[in-house]
Short mmCIF file of C-alpha atoms in Angstrom, two decimals:
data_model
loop_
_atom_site.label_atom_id
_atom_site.label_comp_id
_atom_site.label_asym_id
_atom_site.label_seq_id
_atom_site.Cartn_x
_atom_site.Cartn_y
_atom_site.Cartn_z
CA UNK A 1 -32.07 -47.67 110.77
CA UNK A 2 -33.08 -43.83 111.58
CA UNK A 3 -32.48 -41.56 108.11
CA UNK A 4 -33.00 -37.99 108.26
CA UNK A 5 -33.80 -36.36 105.03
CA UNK A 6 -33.72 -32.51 104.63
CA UNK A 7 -35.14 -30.78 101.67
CA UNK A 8 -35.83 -27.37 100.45
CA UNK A 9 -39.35 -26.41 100.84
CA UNK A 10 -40.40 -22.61 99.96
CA UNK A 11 -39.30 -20.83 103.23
CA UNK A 12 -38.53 -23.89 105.11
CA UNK A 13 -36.49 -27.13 106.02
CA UNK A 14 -38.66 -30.09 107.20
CA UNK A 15 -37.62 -33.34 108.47
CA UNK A 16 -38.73 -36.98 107.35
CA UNK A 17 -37.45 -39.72 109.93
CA UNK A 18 -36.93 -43.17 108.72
CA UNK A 19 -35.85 -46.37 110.38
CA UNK A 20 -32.18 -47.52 110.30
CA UNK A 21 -29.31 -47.64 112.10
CA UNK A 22 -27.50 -44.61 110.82
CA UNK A 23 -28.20 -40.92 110.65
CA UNK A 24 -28.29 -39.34 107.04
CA UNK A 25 -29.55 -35.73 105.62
CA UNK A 26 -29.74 -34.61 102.47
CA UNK A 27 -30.10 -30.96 100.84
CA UNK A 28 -30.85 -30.24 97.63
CA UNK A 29 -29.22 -27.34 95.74
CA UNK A 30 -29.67 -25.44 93.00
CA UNK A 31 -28.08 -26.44 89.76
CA UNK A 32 -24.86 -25.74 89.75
CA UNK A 33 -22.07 -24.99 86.38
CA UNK A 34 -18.29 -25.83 86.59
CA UNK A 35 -16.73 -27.81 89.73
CA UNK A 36 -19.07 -29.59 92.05
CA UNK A 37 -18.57 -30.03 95.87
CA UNK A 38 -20.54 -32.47 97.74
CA UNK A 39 -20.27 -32.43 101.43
CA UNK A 40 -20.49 -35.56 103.92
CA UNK A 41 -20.80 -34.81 107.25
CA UNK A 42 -19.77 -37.05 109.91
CA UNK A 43 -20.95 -36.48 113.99
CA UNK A 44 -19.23 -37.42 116.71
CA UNK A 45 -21.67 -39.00 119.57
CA UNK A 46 -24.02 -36.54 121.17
CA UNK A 47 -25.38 -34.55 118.56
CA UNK A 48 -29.45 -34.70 118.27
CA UNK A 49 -31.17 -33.99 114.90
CA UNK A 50 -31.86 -30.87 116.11
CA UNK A 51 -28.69 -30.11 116.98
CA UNK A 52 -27.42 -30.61 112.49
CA UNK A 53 -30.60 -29.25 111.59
CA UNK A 54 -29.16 -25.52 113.23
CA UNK A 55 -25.66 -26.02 110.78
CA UNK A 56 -28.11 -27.06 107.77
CA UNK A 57 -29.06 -23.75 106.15
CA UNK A 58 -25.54 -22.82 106.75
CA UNK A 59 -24.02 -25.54 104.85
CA UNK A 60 -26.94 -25.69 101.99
CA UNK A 61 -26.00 -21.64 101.55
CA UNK A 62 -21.92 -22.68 101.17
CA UNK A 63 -22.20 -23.97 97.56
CA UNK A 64 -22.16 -27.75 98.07
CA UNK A 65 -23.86 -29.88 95.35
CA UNK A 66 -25.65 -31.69 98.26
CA UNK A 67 -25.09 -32.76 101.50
CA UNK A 68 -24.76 -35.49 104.22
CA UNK A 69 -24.88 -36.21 107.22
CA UNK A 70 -24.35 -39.44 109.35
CA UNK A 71 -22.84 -40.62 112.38
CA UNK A 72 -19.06 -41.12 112.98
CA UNK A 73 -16.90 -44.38 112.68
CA UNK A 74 -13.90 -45.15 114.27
CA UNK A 75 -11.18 -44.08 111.25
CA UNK A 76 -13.80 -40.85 109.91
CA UNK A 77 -12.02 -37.80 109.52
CA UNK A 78 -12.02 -34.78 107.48
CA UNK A 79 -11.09 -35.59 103.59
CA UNK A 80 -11.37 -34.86 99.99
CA UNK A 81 -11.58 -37.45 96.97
CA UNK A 82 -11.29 -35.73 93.80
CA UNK A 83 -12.31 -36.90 90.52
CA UNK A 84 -11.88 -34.70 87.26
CA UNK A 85 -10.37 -31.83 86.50
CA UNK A 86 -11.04 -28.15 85.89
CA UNK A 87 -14.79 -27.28 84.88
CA UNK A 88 -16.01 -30.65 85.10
CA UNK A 89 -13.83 -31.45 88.24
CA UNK A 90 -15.85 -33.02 91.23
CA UNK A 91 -15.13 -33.06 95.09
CA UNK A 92 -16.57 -35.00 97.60
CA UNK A 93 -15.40 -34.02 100.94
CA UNK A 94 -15.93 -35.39 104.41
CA UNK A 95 -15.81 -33.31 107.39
CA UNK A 96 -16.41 -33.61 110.75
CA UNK A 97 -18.59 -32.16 113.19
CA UNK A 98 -17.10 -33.00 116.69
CA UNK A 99 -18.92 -32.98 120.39
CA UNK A 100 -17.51 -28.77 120.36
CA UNK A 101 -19.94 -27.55 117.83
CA UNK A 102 -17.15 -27.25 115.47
CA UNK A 103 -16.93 -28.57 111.85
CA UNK A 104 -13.81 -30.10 110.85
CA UNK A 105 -12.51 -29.47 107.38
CA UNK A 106 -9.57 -29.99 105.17
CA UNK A 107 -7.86 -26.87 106.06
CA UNK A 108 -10.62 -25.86 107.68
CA UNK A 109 -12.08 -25.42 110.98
CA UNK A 110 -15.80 -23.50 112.04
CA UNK A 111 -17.10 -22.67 114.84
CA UNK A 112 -21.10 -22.57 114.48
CA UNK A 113 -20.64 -18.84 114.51
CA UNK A 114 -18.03 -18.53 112.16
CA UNK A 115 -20.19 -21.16 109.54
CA UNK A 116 -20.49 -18.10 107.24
CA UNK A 117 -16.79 -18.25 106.03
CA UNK A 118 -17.39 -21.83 105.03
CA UNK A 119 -18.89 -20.38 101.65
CA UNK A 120 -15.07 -19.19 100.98
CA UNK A 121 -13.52 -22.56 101.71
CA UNK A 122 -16.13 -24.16 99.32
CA UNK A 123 -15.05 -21.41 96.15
CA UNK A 124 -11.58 -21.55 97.39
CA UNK A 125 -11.51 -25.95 96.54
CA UNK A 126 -13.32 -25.30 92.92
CA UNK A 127 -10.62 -22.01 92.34
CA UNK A 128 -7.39 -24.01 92.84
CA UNK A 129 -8.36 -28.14 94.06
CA UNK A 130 -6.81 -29.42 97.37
CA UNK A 131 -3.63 -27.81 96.20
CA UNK A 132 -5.40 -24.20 96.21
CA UNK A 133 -6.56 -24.96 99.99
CA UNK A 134 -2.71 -25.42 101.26
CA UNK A 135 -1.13 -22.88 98.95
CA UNK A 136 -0.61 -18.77 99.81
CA UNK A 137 -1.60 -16.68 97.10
CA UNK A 138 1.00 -15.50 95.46
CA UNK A 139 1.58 -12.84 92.55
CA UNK A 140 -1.90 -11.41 91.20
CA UNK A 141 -3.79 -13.60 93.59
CA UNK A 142 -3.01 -17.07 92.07
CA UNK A 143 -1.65 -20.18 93.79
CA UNK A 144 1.59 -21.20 92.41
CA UNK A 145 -0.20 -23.83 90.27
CA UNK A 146 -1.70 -21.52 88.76
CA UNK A 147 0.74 -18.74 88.07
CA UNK A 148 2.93 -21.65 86.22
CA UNK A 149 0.49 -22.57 83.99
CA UNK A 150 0.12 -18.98 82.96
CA UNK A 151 3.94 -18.39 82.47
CA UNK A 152 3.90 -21.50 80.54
CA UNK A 153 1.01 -20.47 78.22
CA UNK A 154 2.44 -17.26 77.25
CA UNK A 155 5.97 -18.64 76.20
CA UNK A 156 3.93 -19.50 72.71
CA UNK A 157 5.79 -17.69 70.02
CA UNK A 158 4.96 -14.56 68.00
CA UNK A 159 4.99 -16.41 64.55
CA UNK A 160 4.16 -13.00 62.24
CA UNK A 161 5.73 -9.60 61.52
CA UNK A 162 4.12 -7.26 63.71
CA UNK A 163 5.77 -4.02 62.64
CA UNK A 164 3.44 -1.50 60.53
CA UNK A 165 -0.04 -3.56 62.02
CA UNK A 166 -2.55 -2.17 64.44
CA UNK A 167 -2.54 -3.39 67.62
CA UNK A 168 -5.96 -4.41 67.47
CA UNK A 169 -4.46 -6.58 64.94
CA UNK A 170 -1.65 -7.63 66.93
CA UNK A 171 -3.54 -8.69 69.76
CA UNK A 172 -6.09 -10.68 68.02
CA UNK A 173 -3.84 -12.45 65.88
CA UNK A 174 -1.59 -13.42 69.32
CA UNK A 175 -4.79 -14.35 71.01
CA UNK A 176 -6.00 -17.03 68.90
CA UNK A 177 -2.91 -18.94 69.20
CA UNK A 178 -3.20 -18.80 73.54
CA UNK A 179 -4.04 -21.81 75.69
CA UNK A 180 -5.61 -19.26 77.86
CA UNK A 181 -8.72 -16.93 77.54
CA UNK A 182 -8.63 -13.42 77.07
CA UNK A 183 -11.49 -10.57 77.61
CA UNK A 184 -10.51 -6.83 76.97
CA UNK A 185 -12.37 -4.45 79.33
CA UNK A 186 -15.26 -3.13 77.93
CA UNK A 187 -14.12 0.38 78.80
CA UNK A 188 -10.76 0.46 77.01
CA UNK A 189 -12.25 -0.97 73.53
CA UNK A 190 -12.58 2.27 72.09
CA UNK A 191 -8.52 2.43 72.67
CA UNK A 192 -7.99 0.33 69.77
CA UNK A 193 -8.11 2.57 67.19
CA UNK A 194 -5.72 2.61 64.33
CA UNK A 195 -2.41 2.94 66.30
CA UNK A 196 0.75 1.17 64.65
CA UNK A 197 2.74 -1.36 66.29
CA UNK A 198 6.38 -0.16 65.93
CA UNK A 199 8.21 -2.84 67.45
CA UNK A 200 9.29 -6.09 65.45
CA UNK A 201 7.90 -9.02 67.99
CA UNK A 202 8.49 -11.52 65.51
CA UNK A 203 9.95 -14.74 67.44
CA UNK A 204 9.31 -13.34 70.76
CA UNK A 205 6.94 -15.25 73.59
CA UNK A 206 3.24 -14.04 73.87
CA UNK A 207 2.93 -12.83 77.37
CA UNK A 208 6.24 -10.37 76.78
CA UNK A 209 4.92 -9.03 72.90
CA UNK A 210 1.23 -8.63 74.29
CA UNK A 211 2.49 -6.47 77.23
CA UNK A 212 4.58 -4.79 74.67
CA UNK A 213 1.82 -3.83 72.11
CA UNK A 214 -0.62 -2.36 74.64
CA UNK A 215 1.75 -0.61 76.95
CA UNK A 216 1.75 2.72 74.41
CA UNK A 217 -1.61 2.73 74.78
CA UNK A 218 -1.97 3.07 78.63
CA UNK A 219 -3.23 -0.53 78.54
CA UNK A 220 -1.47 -3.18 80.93
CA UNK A 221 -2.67 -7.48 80.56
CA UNK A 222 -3.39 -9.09 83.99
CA UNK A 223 -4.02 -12.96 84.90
CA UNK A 224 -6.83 -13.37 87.02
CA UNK A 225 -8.60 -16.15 88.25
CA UNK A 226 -12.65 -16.58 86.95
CA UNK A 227 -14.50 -19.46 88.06
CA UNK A 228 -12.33 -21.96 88.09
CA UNK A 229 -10.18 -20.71 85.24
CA UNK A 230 -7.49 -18.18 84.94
CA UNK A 231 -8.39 -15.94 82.48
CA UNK A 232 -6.26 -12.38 80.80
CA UNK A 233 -7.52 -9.08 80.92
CA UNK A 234 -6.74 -6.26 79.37
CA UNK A 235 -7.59 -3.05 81.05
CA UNK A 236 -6.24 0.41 82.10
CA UNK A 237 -3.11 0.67 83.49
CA UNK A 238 -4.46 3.14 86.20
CA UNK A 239 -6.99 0.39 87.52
CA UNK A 240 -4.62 -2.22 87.60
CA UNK A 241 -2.47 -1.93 90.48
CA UNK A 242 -0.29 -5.69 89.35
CA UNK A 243 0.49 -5.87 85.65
CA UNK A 244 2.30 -8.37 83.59
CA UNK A 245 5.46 -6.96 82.88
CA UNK A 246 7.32 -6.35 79.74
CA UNK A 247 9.87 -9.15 79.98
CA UNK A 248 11.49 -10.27 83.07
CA UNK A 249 15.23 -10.00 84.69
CA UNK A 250 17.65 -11.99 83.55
CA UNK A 251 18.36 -15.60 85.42
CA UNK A 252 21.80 -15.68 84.76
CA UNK A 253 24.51 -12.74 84.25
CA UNK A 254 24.24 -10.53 80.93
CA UNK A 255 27.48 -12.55 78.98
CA UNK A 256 25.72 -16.18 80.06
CA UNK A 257 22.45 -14.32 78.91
CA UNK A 258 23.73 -12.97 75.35
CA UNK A 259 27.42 -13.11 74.93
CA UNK A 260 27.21 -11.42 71.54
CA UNK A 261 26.66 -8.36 73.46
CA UNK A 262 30.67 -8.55 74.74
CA UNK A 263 32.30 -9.39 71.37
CA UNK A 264 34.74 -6.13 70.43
CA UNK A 265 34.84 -4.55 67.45
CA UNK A 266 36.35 -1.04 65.85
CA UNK A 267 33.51 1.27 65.63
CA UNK A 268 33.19 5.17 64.80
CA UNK A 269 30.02 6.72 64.39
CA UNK A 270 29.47 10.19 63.38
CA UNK A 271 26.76 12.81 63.74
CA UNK A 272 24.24 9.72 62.79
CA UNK A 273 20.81 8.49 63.72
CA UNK A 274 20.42 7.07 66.84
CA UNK A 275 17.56 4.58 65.89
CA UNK A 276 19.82 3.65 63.26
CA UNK A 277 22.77 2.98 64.87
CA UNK A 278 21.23 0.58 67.56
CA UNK A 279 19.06 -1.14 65.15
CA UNK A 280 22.64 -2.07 63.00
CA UNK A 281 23.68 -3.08 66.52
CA UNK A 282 20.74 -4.95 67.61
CA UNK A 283 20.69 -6.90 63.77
CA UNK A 284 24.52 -7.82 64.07
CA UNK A 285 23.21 -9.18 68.12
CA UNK A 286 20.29 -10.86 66.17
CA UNK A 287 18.27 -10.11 69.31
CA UNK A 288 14.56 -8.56 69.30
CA UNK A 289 14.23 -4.84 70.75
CA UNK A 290 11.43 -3.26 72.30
CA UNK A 291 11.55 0.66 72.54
CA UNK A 292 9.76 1.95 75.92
CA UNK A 293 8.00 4.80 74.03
CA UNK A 294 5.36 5.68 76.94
CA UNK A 295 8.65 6.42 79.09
CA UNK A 296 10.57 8.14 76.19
CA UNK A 297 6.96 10.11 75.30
CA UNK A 298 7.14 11.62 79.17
CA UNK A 299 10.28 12.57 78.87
CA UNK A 300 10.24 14.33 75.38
CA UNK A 301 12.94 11.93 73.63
CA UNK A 302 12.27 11.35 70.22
CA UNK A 303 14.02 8.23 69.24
CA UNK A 304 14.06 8.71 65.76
CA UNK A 305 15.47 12.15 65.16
CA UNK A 306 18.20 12.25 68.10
CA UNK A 307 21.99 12.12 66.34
CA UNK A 308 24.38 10.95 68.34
CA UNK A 309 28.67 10.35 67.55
CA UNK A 310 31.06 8.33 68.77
CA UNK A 311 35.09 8.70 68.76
CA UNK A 312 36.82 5.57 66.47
CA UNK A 313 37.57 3.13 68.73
CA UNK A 314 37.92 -0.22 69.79
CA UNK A 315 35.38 -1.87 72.36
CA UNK A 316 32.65 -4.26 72.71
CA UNK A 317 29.00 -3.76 71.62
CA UNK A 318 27.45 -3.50 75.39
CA UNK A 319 29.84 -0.64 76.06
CA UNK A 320 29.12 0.91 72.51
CA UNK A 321 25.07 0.89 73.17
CA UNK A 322 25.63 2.66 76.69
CA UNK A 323 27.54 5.36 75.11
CA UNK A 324 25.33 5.99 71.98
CA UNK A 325 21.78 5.70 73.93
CA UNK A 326 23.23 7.75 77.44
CA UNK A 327 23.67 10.78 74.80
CA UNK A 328 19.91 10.69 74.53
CA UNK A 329 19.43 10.25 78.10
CA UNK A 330 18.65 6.76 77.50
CA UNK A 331 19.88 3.13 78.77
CA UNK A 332 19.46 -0.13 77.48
CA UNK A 333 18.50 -3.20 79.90
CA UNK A 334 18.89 -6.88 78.96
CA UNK A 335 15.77 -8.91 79.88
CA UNK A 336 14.40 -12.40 78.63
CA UNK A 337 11.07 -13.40 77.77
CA UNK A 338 8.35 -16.08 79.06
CA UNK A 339 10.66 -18.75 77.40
CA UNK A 340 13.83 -17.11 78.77
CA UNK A 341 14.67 -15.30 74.73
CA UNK A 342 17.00 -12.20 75.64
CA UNK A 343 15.76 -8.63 74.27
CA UNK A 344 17.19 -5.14 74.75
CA UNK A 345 14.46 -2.90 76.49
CA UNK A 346 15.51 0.48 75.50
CA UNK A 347 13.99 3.01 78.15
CA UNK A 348 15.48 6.45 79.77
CA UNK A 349 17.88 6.92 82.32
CA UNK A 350 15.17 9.02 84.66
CA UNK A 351 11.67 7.09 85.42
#
């Protein structure tokens, strides 16, 4: 049997030849946290030891736990057994360097000069598995896996008043109750001040009342993908250039969405509040409502002091919110949650 074994030495790789019948290297790499990829390479006939010791240094600089090499068998080709999942996840993948020069991976294929992208491949298998190697990324740069469990995460339910507490408050007290991490950028901390949360978000899902609470204070939340874990942020709305929204369009049409909102009724209303008026409207609708203030703030409306009047008549409650809020210059939009809740978003006419 002829065994090669390759280790790290200072500045140098050496060689130690043994007797046997197949051809095996090893490197050694540093210790490693989180997912673990160990590589076994397989050569088709031809190749001399000289010939893997050139790929070597590539492959010990790509990330793999270790590394080995040996010569082919009829049935080798390129593979990956997975065992675990997430931090602790491990990989063991076989690839194949054929009589080209090229290595064979899952998904994969490298030219000698092109070996420096294999470092991608490797972070690309701990980000997202086998599934993350075969899938596009999609919105904010995570597989579809990914985004999913994210969506799902945030349909956990605001279970407190929120009206009348900081959003420093707010957002820690949502937090805690997430399957998912959150870190808020070191250089929007001093944002949290003592600023009230004026919307009710009682009963709504997390992802929707988190982007609703920062939004008035320039502040947008963002998935993103650390390690091997997707992670939110909270940072600056000018350094973000894809935000989780506020809500998201309907699925269905507005009467499958909240048919309260067609129901008819007499109604007059007279030189009165506007905030008043759609808050009796949005309790009788027993829907949530979240007021677009940095919108409204741009555009000078103040929601609270505008009086608005309607002539009695006799029409249904969509129809009656159009007219009040269009006297403002505002419009109402029917959106639904993480876990598909409807809410009014209340926002102007001009953007």
């Amino acid at each position: 049997m002829t065994m090669i074994s390759l280790r790290k030495a200072a500045a140098a790789c050496w060689l130690t030849m043994l007797v046997g019948a197949a051809m095996l290297a090893t490197l050694p790499a540093a210790a490693q946290s989180g997912a673990r990829v160990s590589l076994e390479v397989v050569t088709q006939p031809g190749f001399s030891a000289e010939e893997i010791r050139e790929w070597l240094p590539a492959l010990e600089k790509a990330g793999f736990s270790n590394v080995r090499v040996r010569t082919g068998r009829d049935g080798d080709g390129a593979a990956i057994v997975a065992t675990g999942s997430g931090n602790s996840a491990n990989y063991q993948v076989t690839a194949v360097l054929t009589s080209d020069n090229r290595l064979h991976l899952p998904n994969g294929n490298y030219s000698f000069e092109s070996r420096g992208k294999i470092n991608a491949w490797v972070e690309k298998l701990k980000a997202g598995g086998e599934e993350g190697l075969n899938a596009r990324a999609g919105a904010f740069g995570l597989v579809p896996k990914d985004l999913v469990a994210v969506h799902e995460g945030l349909t956990t339910k605001v279970n407190f008043s929120t009206t009348g507490k900081t959003t420093r408050e707010v957002v820690q007290a949502i937090a805690v109750n997430l399957p998912i991490g959150m870190k808020v950028d070191p250089a929007v901390r001093d944002k949290f001040g003592e600023e009230k949360v004026t919307d009710e978000l009682l009963g709504m899902s997390s992802g929707t009342a988190l982007a609703a609470a920062i939004r008035p204070l320039g502040l947008v939340l963002l998935p993103a993908k650390v390690g091997n874990d997707v992670t939110l942020r909270v940072l600056d709305s000018q350094a973000a250039e894809q935000v989780w929204p506020v809500g998201w369009p309907m699925k269905t049409s507005p009467r499958e969405t909240l048919p309260d909102l067609f129901k008819f009724l007499n109604v007059e209303v007279s030189d009165a509040s506007l905030a008043e008026s759609v808050e009796a409207i949005r309790g009788r609708l027993n829907v949530p409502m979240i007021i677009d203030q940095n919108s409204l703030a741009r555009q000078k409306i103040d929601f609270a002091t505008v009086k608005v009047t309607l002539p009695k008549t006799n029409t249904y409650y969509a129809k009656i919110l159009e007219r009040l809020l269009f006297q403002a210059k505002l419009k109402y939009e029917l959106r639904i949650d993480e876990a598909d809740r409807p809410f009014l978003w209340i926002t102007t006419v001009k953007q």
